[in-house]
Amino acid sequence: MLAFRLAWLCLPFAGYGVFDAVLSSRSDPVQITSFIGLWLLWSVVLAVSLIPSASLLTLFRVLVPISVVLTIWGSIESDISFSSVVLLIATSFAASMCLLPTVGFWFVNGSSYGDEIRVPLRPPGPFLLGPIALAWMLIAGTVIFPPLLIASQQFFYGVVCAVVGVICCFFAYRSLSALAKRWLVFVPAGLVVHDGMVVADPFLVRRTAIRNIQPAPISSQGKDLTLSSIGLALEVSLIESVDLSLQINPLAPPEIVPVDSFLVAPSLTSLTLEEAKRRSIPSL
C-alpha cells in the first residue's frame, strides 16, 4: 500500500495544471463543483487507503479507477503535456494497484478476529465478462454526471440522472460488496468457506476432518464452489463426508448435499497453501 499512497500523493501536483487548463473556460459553478469533487475524491481515497477494513474494500476499488477516467478526459480536453503524462501514469498505476489480490488481502484482514486469516476468493468467471464493469460504470456515472449537470444549470437532467443513478447504484454497490466478502478463512478450529453467493451459512471444516489441500486436478470430483472462477482452484479433501448447505439461487431454499471434497479459488494460492502448512493442515 505504500507504493499506492506515494502514487496517489503525486496526483494533486500533476493534476492541478491539467484540470485548471480544462476548467478555466467553464462557468464558475462548474469550476467550483469540479474542484470540490476532485479534492473530495482524492481525500476520501487517501483516507480509505490508511484504514484496513473489509467494509471499505469495495469503496476503494470503485473510487480509484474513476481517477483514470477523469485523467483521460482531462488529457483529451487539454493539450498533452508532461503533467498530463505523469498524471495518466500515476492514476493508471494506482488503479492497477487497487485491484491486486494482495491489496484485497490487506483490507479484509484489517477487520479479522484474533487468530484468523482471510484469503479473498476470485470473482466468478462470468462476472468478469461484463457485470462487474457495468456495475462500476453505473456508480462512476452517478458520481460524475449529476453534480456537473446541476452545476451547468441543467437541473431536470441532473435530478433525473441522480435519482435513477442512486437507485441503480444501490443494487450495483451491494452486488460488488457481496463479491468483496467472499473469503476462505483460516481459524483455530480449521477452515471456513465464507461465501454468501454459494453457501447458505459459513461452512466450517474442522482441521481434524481435512485429509489434505492441494491444487485441483482436472479429473477432480469435488463439489465446485468456485462459481467458474478463472485460474487455479484448490481441492479440499475430507476424511469423511459432511453436509454442505448450498444457496446458489437466493430465491430457492438451501440445498443440503453431502461432500467429501470441494473446490475453492483463493486469489492468493501460494499464501493459502503456506498458511495451511503453518496451521498443520496437510497440503501439497
GROMACS .gro file of C-alpha atoms in nm:
model
  284
    1MET     CA    1   0.000   0.000   0.000
    2LEU     CA    2   0.296   0.234   0.043
    3ALA     CA    3   0.354   0.241  -0.333
    4PHE     CA    4  -0.013   0.321  -0.389
    5ARG     CA    5  -0.009   0.606  -0.138
    6LEU     CA    6   0.304   0.758  -0.293
    7ALA     CA    7   0.144   0.749  -0.639
    8TRP     CA    8  -0.179   0.895  -0.503
    9LEU     CA    9   0.004   1.177  -0.325
   10CYS     CA   10   0.150   1.284  -0.662
   11LEU     CA   11  -0.191   1.345  -0.817
   12PRO     CA   12  -0.259   1.699  -0.690
   13PHE     CA   13   0.080   1.821  -0.815
   14ALA     CA   14   0.037   1.669  -1.161
   15GLY     CA   15  -0.336   1.721  -1.187
   16TYR     CA   16  -0.365   2.086  -1.092
   17GLY     CA   17  -0.228   2.218  -1.421
   18VAL     CA   18  -0.425   1.970  -1.631
   19PHE     CA   19  -0.766   2.034  -1.477
   20ASP     CA   20  -0.704   2.406  -1.435
   21ALA     CA   21  -0.650   2.434  -1.811
   22VAL     CA   22  -0.960   2.227  -1.886
   23LEU     CA   23  -1.193   2.407  -1.645
   24SER     CA   24  -1.070   2.765  -1.694
   25SER     CA   25  -1.322   2.826  -1.974
   26ARG     CA   26  -1.615   2.677  -1.782
   27SER     CA   27  -1.866   2.867  -1.572
   28ASP     CA   28  -1.787   2.941  -1.208
   29PRO     CA   29  -2.038   2.687  -1.069
   30VAL     CA   30  -1.888   2.413  -1.287
   31GLN     CA   31  -1.535   2.507  -1.182
   32ILE     CA   32  -1.623   2.511  -0.813
   33THR     CA   33  -1.818   2.184  -0.833
   34SER     CA   34  -1.540   2.014  -1.028
   35PHE     CA   35  -1.260   2.121  -0.796
   36ILE     CA   36  -1.461   2.026  -0.486
   37GLY     CA   37  -1.537   1.688  -0.643
   38LEU     CA   38  -1.175   1.625  -0.739
   39TRP     CA   39  -1.042   1.714  -0.395
   40LEU     CA   40  -1.315   1.510  -0.227
   41LEU     CA   41  -1.234   1.206  -0.441
   42TRP     CA   42  -0.862   1.238  -0.368
   43SER     CA   43  -0.914   1.289   0.005
   44VAL     CA   44  -1.159   1.002   0.051
   45VAL     CA   45  -0.936   0.756  -0.136
   46LEU     CA   46  -0.629   0.863   0.062
   47ALA     CA   47  -0.817   0.824   0.390
   48VAL     CA   48  -0.955   0.482   0.292
   49SER     CA   49  -0.606   0.363   0.191
   50LEU     CA   50  -0.499   0.417   0.552
   51ILE     CA   51  -0.779   0.209   0.707
   52PRO     CA   52  -0.763  -0.168   0.653
   53SER     CA   53  -1.126  -0.280   0.674
   54ALA     CA   54  -1.326  -0.532   0.472
   55SER     CA   55  -1.617  -0.288   0.455
   56LEU     CA   56  -1.401  -0.029   0.273
   57LEU     CA   57  -1.256  -0.255   0.003
   58THR     CA   58  -1.545  -0.207  -0.239
   59LEU     CA   59  -1.545   0.171  -0.190
   60PHE     CA   60  -1.171   0.178  -0.254
   61ARG     CA   61  -1.191  -0.028  -0.573
   62VAL     CA   62  -1.484   0.174  -0.704
   63LEU     CA   63  -1.336   0.521  -0.648
   64VAL     CA   64  -0.973   0.472  -0.757
   65PRO     CA   65  -1.045   0.382  -1.124
   66ILE     CA   66  -1.263   0.693  -1.156
   67SER     CA   67  -0.939   0.892  -1.141
   68VAL     CA   68  -0.824   0.724  -1.463
   69VAL     CA   69  -1.144   0.823  -1.645
   70LEU     CA   70  -1.113   1.183  -1.527
   71THR     CA   71  -0.745   1.191  -1.626
   72ILE     CA   72  -0.818   1.064  -1.977
   73TRP     CA   73  -1.092   1.323  -2.015
   74GLY     CA   74  -0.863   1.599  -1.888
   75SER     CA   75  -0.581   1.493  -2.121
   76ILE     CA   76  -0.812   1.491  -2.423
   77GLU     CA   77  -0.964   1.831  -2.344
   78SER     CA   78  -0.627   1.996  -2.277
   79ASP     CA   79  -0.301   1.993  -2.467
   80ILE     CA   80  -0.080   1.692  -2.399
   81SER     CA   81   0.186   1.798  -2.152
   82PHE     CA   82   0.438   1.649  -1.913
   83SER     CA   83   0.189   1.692  -1.629
   84SER     CA   84  -0.086   1.505  -1.812
   85VAL     CA   85   0.151   1.216  -1.893
   86VAL     CA   86   0.264   1.194  -1.530
   87LEU     CA   87  -0.097   1.212  -1.414
   88LEU     CA   88  -0.202   0.933  -1.650
   89ILE     CA   89   0.086   0.711  -1.538
   90ALA     CA   90   0.014   0.776  -1.169
   91THR     CA   91  -0.361   0.712  -1.192
   92SER     CA   92  -0.312   0.401  -1.407
   93PHE     CA   93  -0.059   0.266  -1.158
   94ALA     CA   94  -0.294   0.340  -0.867
   95ALA     CA   95  -0.588   0.174  -1.042
   96SER     CA   96  -0.378  -0.135  -1.117
   97MET     CA   97  -0.258  -0.149  -0.758
   98CYS     CA   98  -0.607  -0.129  -0.610
   99LEU     CA   99  -0.712  -0.445  -0.795
  100LEU     CA  100  -0.420  -0.659  -0.676
  101PRO     CA  101  -0.509  -0.963  -0.462
  102THR     CA  102  -0.255  -0.852  -0.202
  103VAL     CA  103  -0.442  -0.524  -0.157
  104GLY     CA  104  -0.768  -0.712  -0.108
  105PHE     CA  105  -0.591  -0.936   0.143
  106TRP     CA  106  -0.469  -0.629   0.335
  107PHE     CA  107  -0.817  -0.479   0.356
  108VAL     CA  108  -1.015  -0.790   0.453
  109ASN     CA  109  -0.768  -0.891   0.724
  110GLY     CA  110  -0.783  -0.549   0.881
  111SER     CA  111  -1.116  -0.647   1.035
  112SER     CA  112  -1.038  -1.013   1.108
  113TYR     CA  113  -1.084  -1.155   1.456
  114GLY     CA  114  -0.797  -1.291   1.663
  115ASP     CA  115  -0.602  -1.580   1.510
  116GLU     CA  116  -0.788  -1.560   1.181
  117ILE     CA  117  -0.657  -1.524   0.827
  118ARG     CA  118  -0.895  -1.434   0.546
  119VAL     CA  119  -0.796  -1.509   0.188
  120PRO     CA  120  -1.020  -1.339  -0.072
  121LEU     CA  121  -1.176  -1.567  -0.332
  122ARG     CA  122  -1.151  -1.487  -0.703
  123PRO     CA  123  -1.468  -1.346  -0.862
  124PRO     CA  124  -1.693  -1.576  -1.066
  125GLY     CA  125  -1.567  -1.605  -1.423
  126PRO     CA  126  -1.892  -1.492  -1.592
  127PHE     CA  127  -1.893  -1.175  -1.381
  128LEU     CA  128  -1.566  -1.069  -1.544
  129LEU     CA  129  -1.732  -1.065  -1.886
  130GLY     CA  130  -1.942  -0.757  -1.817
  131PRO     CA  131  -2.146  -0.742  -1.494
  132ILE     CA  132  -1.862  -0.608  -1.278
  133ALA     CA  133  -1.765  -0.343  -1.533
  134LEU     CA  134  -2.130  -0.246  -1.585
  135ALA     CA  135  -2.188  -0.208  -1.210
  136TRP     CA  136  -1.878   0.009  -1.182
  137MET     CA  137  -1.983   0.229  -1.476
  138LEU     CA  138  -2.324   0.288  -1.319
  139ILE     CA  139  -2.163   0.402  -0.994
  140ALA     CA  140  -1.895   0.611  -1.167
  141GLY     CA  141  -2.154   0.780  -1.389
  142THR     CA  142  -2.368   0.867  -1.088
  143VAL     CA  143  -2.068   1.014  -0.908
  144ILE     CA  144  -1.959   1.227  -1.205
  145PHE     CA  145  -2.258   1.344  -1.411
  146PRO     CA  146  -2.542   1.461  -1.179
  147PRO     CA  147  -2.329   1.723  -0.995
  148LEU     CA  148  -2.192   1.858  -1.323
  149LEU     CA  149  -2.536   1.872  -1.487
  150ILE     CA  150  -2.681   2.059  -1.192
  151ALA     CA  151  -2.381   2.295  -1.183
  152SER     CA  152  -2.439   2.360  -1.555
  153GLN     CA  153  -2.799   2.460  -1.467
  154GLN     CA  154  -2.942   2.157  -1.643
  155PHE     CA  155  -3.148   2.084  -1.335
  156PHE     CA  156  -3.404   1.847  -1.487
  157TYR     CA  157  -3.146   1.614  -1.641
  158GLY     CA  158  -2.926   1.639  -1.333
  159VAL     CA  159  -3.205   1.543  -1.094
  160VAL     CA  160  -3.331   1.260  -1.316
  161CYS     CA  161  -2.978   1.129  -1.358
  162ALA     CA  162  -2.922   1.150  -0.983
  163VAL     CA  163  -3.246   0.971  -0.889
  164VAL     CA  164  -3.206   0.692  -1.143
  165GLY     CA  165  -2.835   0.666  -1.068
  166VAL     CA  166  -2.881   0.636  -0.693
  167ILE     CA  167  -3.136   0.357  -0.735
  168CYS     CA  168  -2.909   0.168  -0.975
  169CYS     CA  169  -2.606   0.235  -0.757
  170PHE     CA  170  -2.775   0.080  -0.456
  171PHE     CA  171  -2.805  -0.257  -0.629
  172ALA     CA  172  -2.473  -0.228  -0.812
  173TYR     CA  173  -2.276  -0.142  -0.499
  174ARG     CA  174  -2.448  -0.414  -0.298
  175SER     CA  175  -2.354  -0.669  -0.563
  176LEU     CA  176  -1.992  -0.557  -0.570
  177SER     CA  177  -1.981  -0.566  -0.189
  178ALA     CA  178  -2.102  -0.926  -0.195
  179LEU     CA  179  -1.810  -1.015  -0.423
  180ALA     CA  180  -1.566  -0.849  -0.183
  181LYS     CA  181  -1.696  -1.055   0.110
  182ARG     CA  182  -1.615  -1.397  -0.035
  183TRP     CA  183  -1.329  -1.547   0.165
  184LEU     CA  184  -1.155  -1.867   0.257
  185VAL     CA  185  -1.088  -1.822   0.628
  186PHE     CA  186  -0.829  -1.999   0.841
  187VAL     CA  187  -0.945  -2.018   1.204
  188PRO     CA  188  -0.802  -2.210   1.502
  189ALA     CA  189  -1.068  -2.480   1.458
  190GLY     CA  190  -0.996  -2.535   1.090
  191LEU     CA  191  -1.117  -2.382   0.764
  192VAL     CA  192  -1.426  -2.175   0.681
  193VAL     CA  193  -1.577  -2.104   0.340
  194HIS     CA  194  -1.738  -1.760   0.381
  195ASP     CA  195  -1.922  -1.707   0.055
  196GLY     CA  196  -2.282  -1.589   0.059
  197MET     CA  197  -2.310  -1.645  -0.315
  198VAL     CA  198  -2.276  -2.023  -0.289
  199VAL     CA  199  -2.328  -2.139   0.071
  200ALA     CA  200  -2.624  -2.052   0.292
  201ASP     CA  201  -2.408  -2.013   0.603
  202PRO     CA  202  -2.032  -2.001   0.660
  203PHE     CA  203  -1.912  -2.359   0.606
  204LEU     CA  204  -1.671  -2.475   0.878
  205VAL     CA  205  -1.448  -2.776   0.823
  206ARG     CA  206  -1.256  -2.882   1.131
  207ARG     CA  207  -0.884  -2.924   1.093
  208THR     CA  208  -0.902  -3.288   1.206
  209ALA     CA  209  -1.155  -3.360   0.929
  210ILE     CA  210  -0.930  -3.237   0.646
  211ARG     CA  211  -0.735  -3.503   0.459
  212ASN     CA  212  -0.535  -3.253   0.252
  213ILE     CA  213  -0.543  -2.935   0.047
  214GLN     CA  214  -0.391  -2.945  -0.300
  215PRO     CA  215  -0.421  -2.790  -0.646
  216ALA     CA  216  -0.731  -2.941  -0.801
  217PRO     CA  217  -0.662  -3.197  -1.075
  218ILE     CA  218  -0.867  -3.180  -1.394
  219SER     CA  219  -1.033  -3.509  -1.301
  220SER     CA  220  -1.139  -3.384  -0.956
  221GLN     CA  221  -1.483  -3.499  -0.843
  222GLY     CA  222  -1.502  -3.241  -0.562
  223LYS     CA  223  -1.801  -3.011  -0.524
  224ASP     CA  224  -1.724  -2.698  -0.723
  225LEU     CA  225  -1.766  -2.387  -0.507
  226THR     CA  226  -1.560  -2.162  -0.736
  227LEU     CA  227  -1.856  -2.031  -0.941
  228SER     CA  228  -1.645  -2.087  -1.255
  229SER     CA  229  -1.364  -1.861  -1.137
  230ILE     CA  230  -1.072  -1.828  -1.377
  231GLY     CA  231  -0.741  -1.971  -1.262
  232LEU     CA  232  -0.608  -2.246  -1.040
  233ALA     CA  233  -0.853  -2.396  -0.791
  234LEU     CA  234  -0.766  -2.580  -0.473
  235GLU     CA  235  -0.927  -2.907  -0.372
  236VAL     CA  236  -1.000  -2.963  -0.004
  237SER     CA  237  -1.035  -3.338   0.057
  238LEU     CA  238  -1.210  -3.457   0.371
  239ILE     CA  239  -1.162  -3.771   0.577
  240GLU     CA  240  -1.538  -3.832   0.577
  241SER     CA  241  -1.843  -3.675   0.418
  242VAL     CA  242  -2.002  -3.367   0.574
  243ASP     CA  243  -2.325  -3.187   0.493
  244LEU     CA  244  -2.295  -2.865   0.295
  245SER     CA  245  -2.581  -2.613   0.270
  246LEU     CA  246  -2.577  -2.472  -0.083
  247GLN     CA  247  -2.753  -2.144  -0.164
  248ILE     CA  248  -2.667  -2.064  -0.526
  249ASN     CA  249  -3.022  -1.944  -0.602
  250PRO     CA  250  -3.117  -1.683  -0.338
  251LEU     CA  251  -3.488  -1.730  -0.417
  252ALA     CA  252  -3.480  -2.104  -0.354
  253PRO     CA  253  -3.441  -2.284  -0.020
  254PRO     CA  254  -3.091  -2.409   0.067
  255GLU     CA  255  -2.995  -2.749  -0.068
  256ILE     CA  256  -2.820  -2.985   0.173
  257VAL     CA  257  -2.564  -3.204  -0.005
  258PRO     CA  258  -2.303  -3.442   0.137
  259VAL     CA  259  -1.946  -3.368   0.022
  260ASP     CA  260  -1.618  -3.547   0.076
  261SER     CA  261  -1.418  -3.286  -0.115
  262PHE     CA  262  -1.480  -2.941  -0.257
  263LEU     CA  263  -1.308  -2.683  -0.477
  264VAL     CA  264  -1.233  -2.321  -0.389
  265ALA     CA  265  -1.047  -2.050  -0.581
  266PRO     CA  266  -0.845  -1.827  -0.345
  267SER     CA  267  -0.686  -1.525  -0.509
  268LEU     CA  268  -0.353  -1.599  -0.335
  269THR     CA  269  -0.296  -1.969  -0.392
  270SER     CA  270   0.060  -1.995  -0.263
  271LEU     CA  271  -0.024  -1.799   0.052
  272THR     CA  272  -0.320  -2.030   0.114
  273LEU     CA  273  -0.102  -2.341   0.093
  274GLU     CA  274   0.164  -2.184   0.314
  275GLU     CA  275  -0.094  -2.088   0.575
  276ALA     CA  276  -0.236  -2.441   0.568
  277LYS     CA  277   0.110  -2.582   0.638
  278ARG     CA  278   0.165  -2.331   0.917
  279ARG     CA  279  -0.155  -2.448   1.081
  280SER     CA  280  -0.061  -2.816   1.042
  281ILE     CA  281  -0.328  -2.880   0.779
  282PRO     CA  282  -0.197  -3.142   0.531
  283SER     CA  283  -0.125  -2.972   0.198
  284LEU     CA  284   0.077  -3.020  -0.119
   0.00000   0.00000   0.00000
